[in-house]
N, CA, C and O atoms as CSV, one atom per row, in Angstrom:
chain,resi,resn,atom,element,x,y,z
A,1,MET,N,N,58.330,39.750,35.352
A,1,MET,CA,C,58.053,39.229,34.040
A,1,MET,C,C,58.783,37.896,33.882
A,1,MET,O,O,59.931,37.750,34.301
A,2,ARG,N,N,58.106,36.937,33.278
A,2,ARG,CA,C,58.684,35.607,33.100
A,2,ARG,C,C,59.577,35.572,31.872
A,2,ARG,O,O,59.297,36.181,30.839
A,3,THR,N,N,60.655,34.838,32.033
A,3,THR,CA,C,61.550,34.637,30.898
A,3,THR,C,C,61.045,33.449,30.077
A,3,THR,O,O,60.121,32.750,30.492
A,4,THR,N,N,61.647,33.229,28.930
A,4,THR,CA,C,61.269,32.097,28.078
A,4,THR,C,C,61.501,30.783,28.817
A,4,THR,O,O,60.704,29.852,28.696
A,5,GLU,N,N,62.584,30.705,29.576
A,5,GLU,CA,C,62.890,29.484,30.346
A,5,GLU,C,C,61.812,29.245,31.403
A,5,GLU,O,O,61.397,28.105,31.614
A,6,ASP,N,N,61.357,30.304,32.066
A,6,ASP,CA,C,60.308,30.177,33.072
A,6,ASP,C,C,59.003,29.696,32.430
A,6,ASP,O,O,58.312,28.844,32.988
A,7,GLN,N,N,58.676,30.231,31.282
A,7,GLN,CA,C,57.437,29.842,30.617
A,7,GLN,C,C,57.479,28.386,30.179
A,7,GLN,O,O,56.461,27.696,30.232
A,8,ARG,N,N,58.632,27.914,29.750
A,8,ARG,CA,C,58.748,26.527,29.316
A,8,ARG,C,C,58.627,25.577,30.505
A,8,ARG,O,O,58.080,24.484,30.361
A,9,ASN,N,N,59.117,25.967,31.661
A,9,ASN,CA,C,59.081,25.115,32.844
A,9,ASN,C,C,57.843,25.351,33.707
A,9,ASN,O,O,57.652,24.659,34.707
A,10,TYR,N,N,57.014,26.300,33.343
A,10,TYR,CA,C,55.843,26.638,34.143
A,10,TYR,C,C,54.781,25.548,34.035
A,10,TYR,O,O,54.472,25.060,32.948
A,11,SER,N,N,54.244,25.191,35.162
A,11,SER,CA,C,53.159,24.228,35.215
A,11,SER,C,C,52.176,24.706,36.276
A,11,SER,O,O,52.541,24.812,37.447
A,12,PRO,N,N,50.931,24.998,35.889
A,12,PRO,CA,C,49.989,25.563,36.852
A,12,PRO,C,C,49.675,24.620,38.009
A,12,PRO,O,O,49.353,25.084,39.103
A,13,ASP,N,N,49.761,23.313,37.796
A,13,ASP,CA,C,49.451,22.381,38.876
A,13,ASP,C,C,50.695,21.924,39.627
A,13,ASP,O,O,50.595,21.119,40.553
A,14,GLY,N,N,51.864,22.425,39.241
A,14,GLY,CA,C,53.085,22.103,39.955
A,14,GLY,C,C,53.729,20.794,39.524
A,14,GLY,O,O,54.748,20.393,40.087
A,15,LEU,N,N,53.159,20.132,38.549
A,15,LEU,CA,C,53.727,18.878,38.068
A,15,LEU,C,C,54.610,19.140,36.862
A,15,LEU,O,O,54.168,19.678,35.847
A,16,ASP,N,N,55.875,18.745,36.999
A,16,ASP,CA,C,56.762,18.878,35.848
A,16,ASP,C,C,56.835,17.532,35.123
A,16,ASP,O,O,56.218,16.556,35.550
A,17,GLU,N,N,57.578,17.489,34.043
A,17,GLU,CA,C,57.638,16.281,33.212
A,17,GLU,C,C,58.175,15.084,33.993
A,17,GLU,O,O,57.695,13.965,33.819
A,18,ALA,N,N,59.158,15.311,34.842
A,18,ALA,CA,C,59.755,14.214,35.610
A,18,ALA,C,C,58.745,13.607,36.592
A,18,ALA,O,O,58.670,12.386,36.733
A,19,SER,N,N,57.973,14.460,37.265
A,19,SER,CA,C,57.001,13.931,38.224
A,19,SER,C,C,55.855,13.208,37.511
A,19,SER,O,O,55.318,12.230,38.032
A,20,ILE,N,N,55.484,13.682,36.336
A,20,ILE,CA,C,54.442,12.990,35.558
A,20,ILE,C,C,54.954,11.632,35.104
A,20,ILE,O,O,54.211,10.651,35.145
A,21,ASP,N,N,56.209,11.554,34.672
A,21,ASP,CA,C,56.793,10.269,34.277
A,21,ASP,C,C,56.825,9.297,35.452
A,21,ASP,O,O,56.583,8.104,35.270
A,22,LEU,N,N,57.119,9.790,36.654
A,22,LEU,CA,C,57.111,8.932,37.841
A,22,LEU,C,C,55.699,8.411,38.139
A,22,LEU,O,O,55.523,7.241,38.481
A,23,LEU,N,N,54.710,9.276,38.007
A,23,LEU,CA,C,53.327,8.841,38.227
A,23,LEU,C,C,52.916,7.765,37.228
A,23,LEU,O,O,52.280,6.776,37.592
A,24,ILE,N,N,53.283,7.966,35.977
A,24,ILE,CA,C,52.952,6.973,34.945
A,24,ILE,C,C,53.639,5.644,35.255
A,24,ILE,O,O,53.033,4.583,35.108
A,25,ALA,N,N,54.896,5.697,35.682
A,25,ALA,CA,C,55.627,4.467,36.020
A,25,ALA,C,C,54.972,3.751,37.202
A,25,ALA,O,O,54.878,2.524,37.210
A,26,ASP,N,N,54.518,4.515,38.200
A,26,ASP,CA,C,53.836,3.911,39.348
A,26,ASP,C,C,52.555,3.205,38.923
A,26,ASP,O,O,52.278,2.091,39.368
A,27,VAL,N,N,51.789,3.839,38.078
A,27,VAL,CA,C,50.534,3.236,37.608
A,27,VAL,C,C,50.831,1.990,36.791
A,27,VAL,O,O,50.143,0.981,36.942
A,28,GLU,N,N,51.836,2.036,35.930
A,28,GLU,CA,C,52.202,0.864,35.138
A,28,GLU,C,C,52.614,-0.295,36.031
A,28,GLU,O,O,52.264,-1.444,35.761
A,29,ASP,N,N,53.366,0.004,37.110
A,29,ASP,CA,C,53.776,-1.048,38.044
A,29,ASP,C,C,52.570,-1.665,38.737
A,29,ASP,O,O,52.494,-2.885,38.889
A,30,GLU,N,N,51.624,-0.824,39.160
A,30,GLU,CA,C,50.421,-1.333,39.822
A,30,GLU,C,C,49.597,-2.202,38.879
A,30,GLU,O,O,49.089,-3.250,39.276
A,31,LEU,N,N,49.468,-1.763,37.635
A,31,LEU,CA,C,48.696,-2.541,36.665
A,31,LEU,C,C,49.378,-3.866,36.346
A,31,LEU,O,O,48.703,-4.868,36.109
A,32,ALA,N,N,50.702,-3.883,36.336
A,32,ALA,CA,C,51.430,-5.115,36.044
A,32,ALA,C,C,51.245,-6.142,37.154
A,32,ALA,O,O,51.293,-7.346,36.902
A,33,GLU,N,N,51.033,-5.672,38.382
A,33,GLU,CA,C,50.851,-6.582,39.517
A,33,GLU,C,C,49.452,-7.191,39.561
A,33,GLU,O,O,49.256,-8.238,40.176
A,34,LEU,N,N,48.487,-6.553,38.921
A,34,LEU,CA,C,47.115,-7.054,38.968
A,34,LEU,C,C,46.977,-8.296,38.093
A,34,LEU,O,O,47.519,-8.345,36.989
A,35,PRO,N,N,46.256,-9.292,38.584
A,35,PRO,CA,C,46.033,-10.479,37.750
A,35,PRO,C,C,45.001,-10.178,36.675
A,35,PRO,O,O,44.098,-9.364,36.870
A,36,PHE,N,N,45.151,-10.848,35.536
A,36,PHE,CA,C,44.163,-10.677,34.473
A,36,PHE,C,C,42.972,-11.566,34.782
A,36,PHE,O,O,43.104,-12.784,34.903
A,37,VAL,N,N,41.818,-10.952,34.908
A,37,VAL,CA,C,40.589,-11.692,35.141
A,37,VAL,C,C,39.629,-11.324,34.021
A,37,VAL,O,O,39.169,-10.185,33.944
A,38,PRO,N,N,39.323,-12.280,33.154
A,38,PRO,CA,C,38.424,-11.963,32.048
A,38,PRO,C,C,37.021,-11.635,32.553
A,38,PRO,O,O,36.524,-12.250,33.497
A,39,THR,N,N,36.404,-10.666,31.915
A,39,THR,CA,C,35.043,-10.293,32.288
A,39,THR,C,C,34.061,-11.295,31.698
A,39,THR,O,O,34.417,-12.113,30.849
A,40,SER,N,N,32.840,-11.215,32.155
A,40,SER,CA,C,31.822,-12.130,31.636
A,40,SER,C,C,31.583,-11.898,30.149
A,40,SER,O,O,31.260,-12.839,29.424
A,41,ALA,N,N,31.737,-10.652,29.683
A,41,ALA,CA,C,31.560,-10.359,28.257
A,41,ALA,C,C,32.631,-11.046,27.425
A,41,ALA,O,O,32.366,-11.477,26.303
A,42,LEU,N,N,33.837,-11.150,27.966
A,42,LEU,CA,C,34.887,-11.871,27.248
A,42,LEU,C,C,34.644,-13.369,27.271
A,42,LEU,O,O,34.923,-14.076,26.302
A,43,LEU,N,N,34.124,-13.838,28.388
A,43,LEU,CA,C,33.915,-15.272,28.511
A,43,LEU,C,C,32.781,-15.785,27.632
A,43,LEU,O,O,32.896,-16.854,27.034
A,44,ASP,N,N,31.689,-15.034,27.549
A,44,ASP,CA,C,30.553,-15.539,26.763
A,44,ASP,C,C,30.547,-15.056,25.316
A,44,ASP,O,O,29.665,-15.438,24.547
A,45,GLY,N,N,31.519,-14.219,24.931
A,45,GLY,CA,C,31.645,-13.820,23.534
A,45,GLY,C,C,30.894,-12.561,23.143
A,45,GLY,O,O,30.958,-12.145,21.986
A,46,THR,N,N,30.179,-11.939,24.085
A,46,THR,CA,C,29.425,-10.737,23.709
A,46,THR,C,C,30.346,-9.560,23.398
A,46,THR,O,O,30.001,-8.702,22.586
A,47,ALA,N,N,31.507,-9.515,24.034
A,47,ALA,CA,C,32.448,-8.421,23.752
A,47,ALA,C,C,32.928,-8.499,22.306
A,47,ALA,O,O,33.045,-7.480,21.625
A,48,ARG,N,N,33.204,-9.718,21.845
A,48,ARG,CA,C,33.653,-9.879,20.462
A,48,ARG,C,C,32.543,-9.505,19.490
A,48,ARG,O,O,32.794,-8.876,18.462
A,49,THR,N,N,31.319,-9.893,19.816
A,49,THR,CA,C,30.179,-9.561,18.960
A,49,THR,C,C,30.009,-8.051,18.862
A,49,THR,O,O,29.792,-7.515,17.776
A,50,GLN,N,N,30.108,-7.367,19.998
A,50,GLN,CA,C,29.977,-5.910,19.997
A,50,GLN,C,C,31.115,-5.266,19.214
A,50,GLN,O,O,30.901,-4.283,18.504
A,51,ARG,N,N,32.326,-5.813,19.339
A,51,ARG,CA,C,33.468,-5.272,18.599
A,51,ARG,C,C,33.240,-5.393,17.100
A,51,ARG,O,O,33.458,-4.438,16.355
A,52,TYR,N,N,32.805,-6.563,16.660
A,52,TYR,CA,C,32.555,-6.749,15.227
A,52,TYR,C,C,31.436,-5.834,14.745
A,52,TYR,O,O,31.486,-5.330,13.623
A,53,ARG,N,N,30.434,-5.616,15.578
A,53,ARG,CA,C,29.332,-4.731,15.204
A,53,ARG,C,C,29.827,-3.292,15.054
A,53,ARG,O,O,29.410,-2.586,14.136
A,54,ARG,N,N,30.720,-2.852,15.958
A,54,ARG,CA,C,31.279,-1.499,15.853
A,54,ARG,C,C,32.134,-1.353,14.603
A,54,ARG,O,O,32.062,-0.336,13.912
A,55,ILE,N,N,32.944,-2.368,14.311
A,55,ILE,CA,C,33.782,-2.322,13.109
A,55,ILE,C,C,32.910,-2.244,11.869
A,55,ILE,O,O,33.165,-1.446,10.968
A,56,GLU,N,N,31.889,-3.068,11.829
A,56,GLU,CA,C,30.982,-3.074,10.680
A,56,GLU,C,C,30.279,-1.730,10.525
A,56,GLU,O,O,30.108,-1.237,9.410
A,57,SER,N,N,29.873,-1.142,11.647
A,57,SER,CA,C,29.200,0.151,11.604
A,57,SER,C,C,30.128,1.232,11.062
A,57,SER,O,O,29.702,2.086,10.284
A,58,ARG,N,N,31.411,1.198,11.476
A,58,ARG,CA,C,32.372,2.181,10.968
A,58,ARG,C,C,32.588,2.023,9.471
A,58,ARG,O,O,32.651,3.006,8.733
A,59,VAL,N,N,32.700,0.780,9.035
A,59,VAL,CA,C,32.926,0.536,7.613
A,59,VAL,C,C,31.732,1.001,6.800
A,59,VAL,O,O,31.891,1.668,5.777
A,60,LEU,N,N,30.532,0.649,7.254
A,60,LEU,CA,C,29.337,1.064,6.526
A,60,LEU,C,C,29.138,2.574,6.576
A,60,LEU,O,O,28.657,3.172,5.614
A,61,GLY,N,N,29.507,3.188,7.693
A,61,GLY,CA,C,29.377,4.638,7.814
A,61,GLY,C,C,30.313,5.378,6.892
A,61,GLY,O,O,30.009,6.489,6.458
A,62,GLY,N,N,31.457,4.771,6.581
A,62,GLY,CA,C,32.414,5.419,5.705
A,62,GLY,C,C,32.188,5.124,4.243
A,62,GLY,O,O,32.861,5.683,3.377
A,63,THR,N,N,31.259,4.263,3.969
A,63,THR,CA,C,30.992,3.889,2.584
A,63,THR,C,C,29.992,4.858,1.977
A,63,THR,O,O,28.949,5.148,2.562
A,64,VAL,N,N,30.321,5.340,0.820
A,64,VAL,CA,C,29.408,6.228,0.115
A,64,VAL,C,C,28.594,5.364,-0.829
A,64,VAL,O,O,29.139,4.647,-1.669
A,65,ARG,N,N,27.311,5.444,-0.681
A,65,ARG,CA,C,26.447,4.659,-1.540
A,65,ARG,C,C,25.980,5.518,-2.703
A,65,ARG,O,O,25.542,6.655,-2.523
A,66,VAL,N,N,26.079,4.962,-3.877
A,66,VAL,CA,C,25.625,5.663,-5.062
A,66,VAL,C,C,24.386,4.941,-5.557
A,66,VAL,O,O,24.428,3.759,-5.900
A,67,LEU,N,N,23.310,5.655,-5.587
A,67,LEU,CA,C,22.055,5.084,-6.052
A,67,LEU,C,C,21.706,5.696,-7.400
A,67,LEU,O,O,21.812,6.906,-7.597
A,68,ARG,N,N,21.303,4.864,-8.294
A,68,ARG,CA,C,20.899,5.353,-9.600
A,68,ARG,C,C,19.560,6.063,-9.441
A,68,ARG,O,O,18.623,5.529,-8.848
A,69,VAL,N,N,19.492,7.237,-9.963
A,69,VAL,CA,C,18.276,8.027,-9.875
A,69,VAL,C,C,17.762,8.267,-11.283
A,69,VAL,O,O,18.488,8.744,-12.156
A,70,GLN,N,N,16.534,7.939,-11.481
A,70,GLN,CA,C,15.917,8.205,-12.775
A,70,GLN,C,C,14.746,9.141,-12.547
A,70,GLN,O,O,13.907,8.923,-11.673
A,71,ALA,N,N,14.713,10.164,-13.337
A,71,ALA,CA,C,13.605,11.100,-13.245
A,71,ALA,C,C,12.442,10.519,-14.043
A,71,ALA,O,O,12.562,10.238,-15.235
A,72,THR,N,N,11.342,10.350,-13.374
A,72,THR,CA,C,10.164,9.850,-14.062
A,72,THR,C,C,9.388,11.043,-14.596
A,72,THR,O,O,8.931,11.899,-13.839
A,73,THR,N,N,9.256,11.079,-15.865
A,73,THR,CA,C,8.508,12.182,-16.464
A,73,THR,C,C,7.256,11.618,-17.108
A,73,THR,O,O,7.243,10.525,-17.672
A,74,SER,N,N,6.253,12.380,-17.002
A,74,SER,CA,C,5.010,11.952,-17.632
A,74,SER,C,C,4.765,12.806,-18.873
A,74,SER,O,O,5.272,13.922,-18.990
A,75,THR,N,N,4.029,12.293,-19.735
A,75,THR,CA,C,3.657,13.047,-20.930
A,75,THR,C,C,2.539,13.995,-20.543
A,75,THR,O,O,1.506,13.572,-20.023
A,76,PRO,N,N,2.748,15.284,-20.798
A,76,PRO,CA,C,1.705,16.248,-20.397
A,76,PRO,C,C,0.422,16.053,-21.231
A,76,PRO,O,O,0.449,15.871,-22.448
A,77,PHE,N,N,-0.681,16.104,-20.506
A,77,PHE,CA,C,-1.983,15.956,-21.167
A,77,PHE,C,C,-2.658,17.302,-21.362
A,77,PHE,O,O,-3.715,17.380,-21.988
A,78,GLY,N,N,-2.067,18.347,-20.841
A,78,GLY,CA,C,-2.678,19.657,-20.984
A,78,GLY,C,C,-3.615,19.987,-19.840
A,78,GLY,O,O,-4.150,21.094,-19.776
A,79,THR,N,N,-3.824,19.025,-18.918
A,79,THR,CA,C,-4.747,19.298,-17.797
A,79,THR,C,C,-3.997,19.458,-16.470
A,79,THR,O,O,-4.623,19.645,-15.427
A,80,GLU,N,N,-2.665,19.385,-16.503
A,80,GLU,CA,C,-1.898,19.497,-15.264
A,80,GLU,C,C,-1.802,20.952,-14.841
A,80,GLU,O,O,-1.840,21.864,-15.667
A,81,ALA,N,N,-1.675,21.147,-13.534
A,81,ALA,CA,C,-1.450,22.489,-13.026
A,81,ALA,C,C,-0.013,22.879,-13.291
A,81,ALA,O,O,0.881,22.034,-13.239
A,82,ALA,N,N,0.218,24.141,-13.572
A,82,ALA,CA,C,1.568,24.599,-13.881
A,82,ALA,C,C,2.392,24.701,-12.641
A,82,ALA,O,O,3.563,25.073,-12.707
């Protein structure tokens, strides 16, 4: 039977917090060494256009529109179906 300490340190894939931190540090180091090369979308402005479109879509999606509704009633002539 596992103790509370065993359960806290248990990891099904064998990776503990220290090894995960080392992996993250390795990836950060590799990414820091890579040169920044802008994509064609950044160069021609399409990325910015798409970003603004997404922002606008989120804002409009969160906006509640209130439309005035008027019930149109007709004067009964006595010939309408009930």
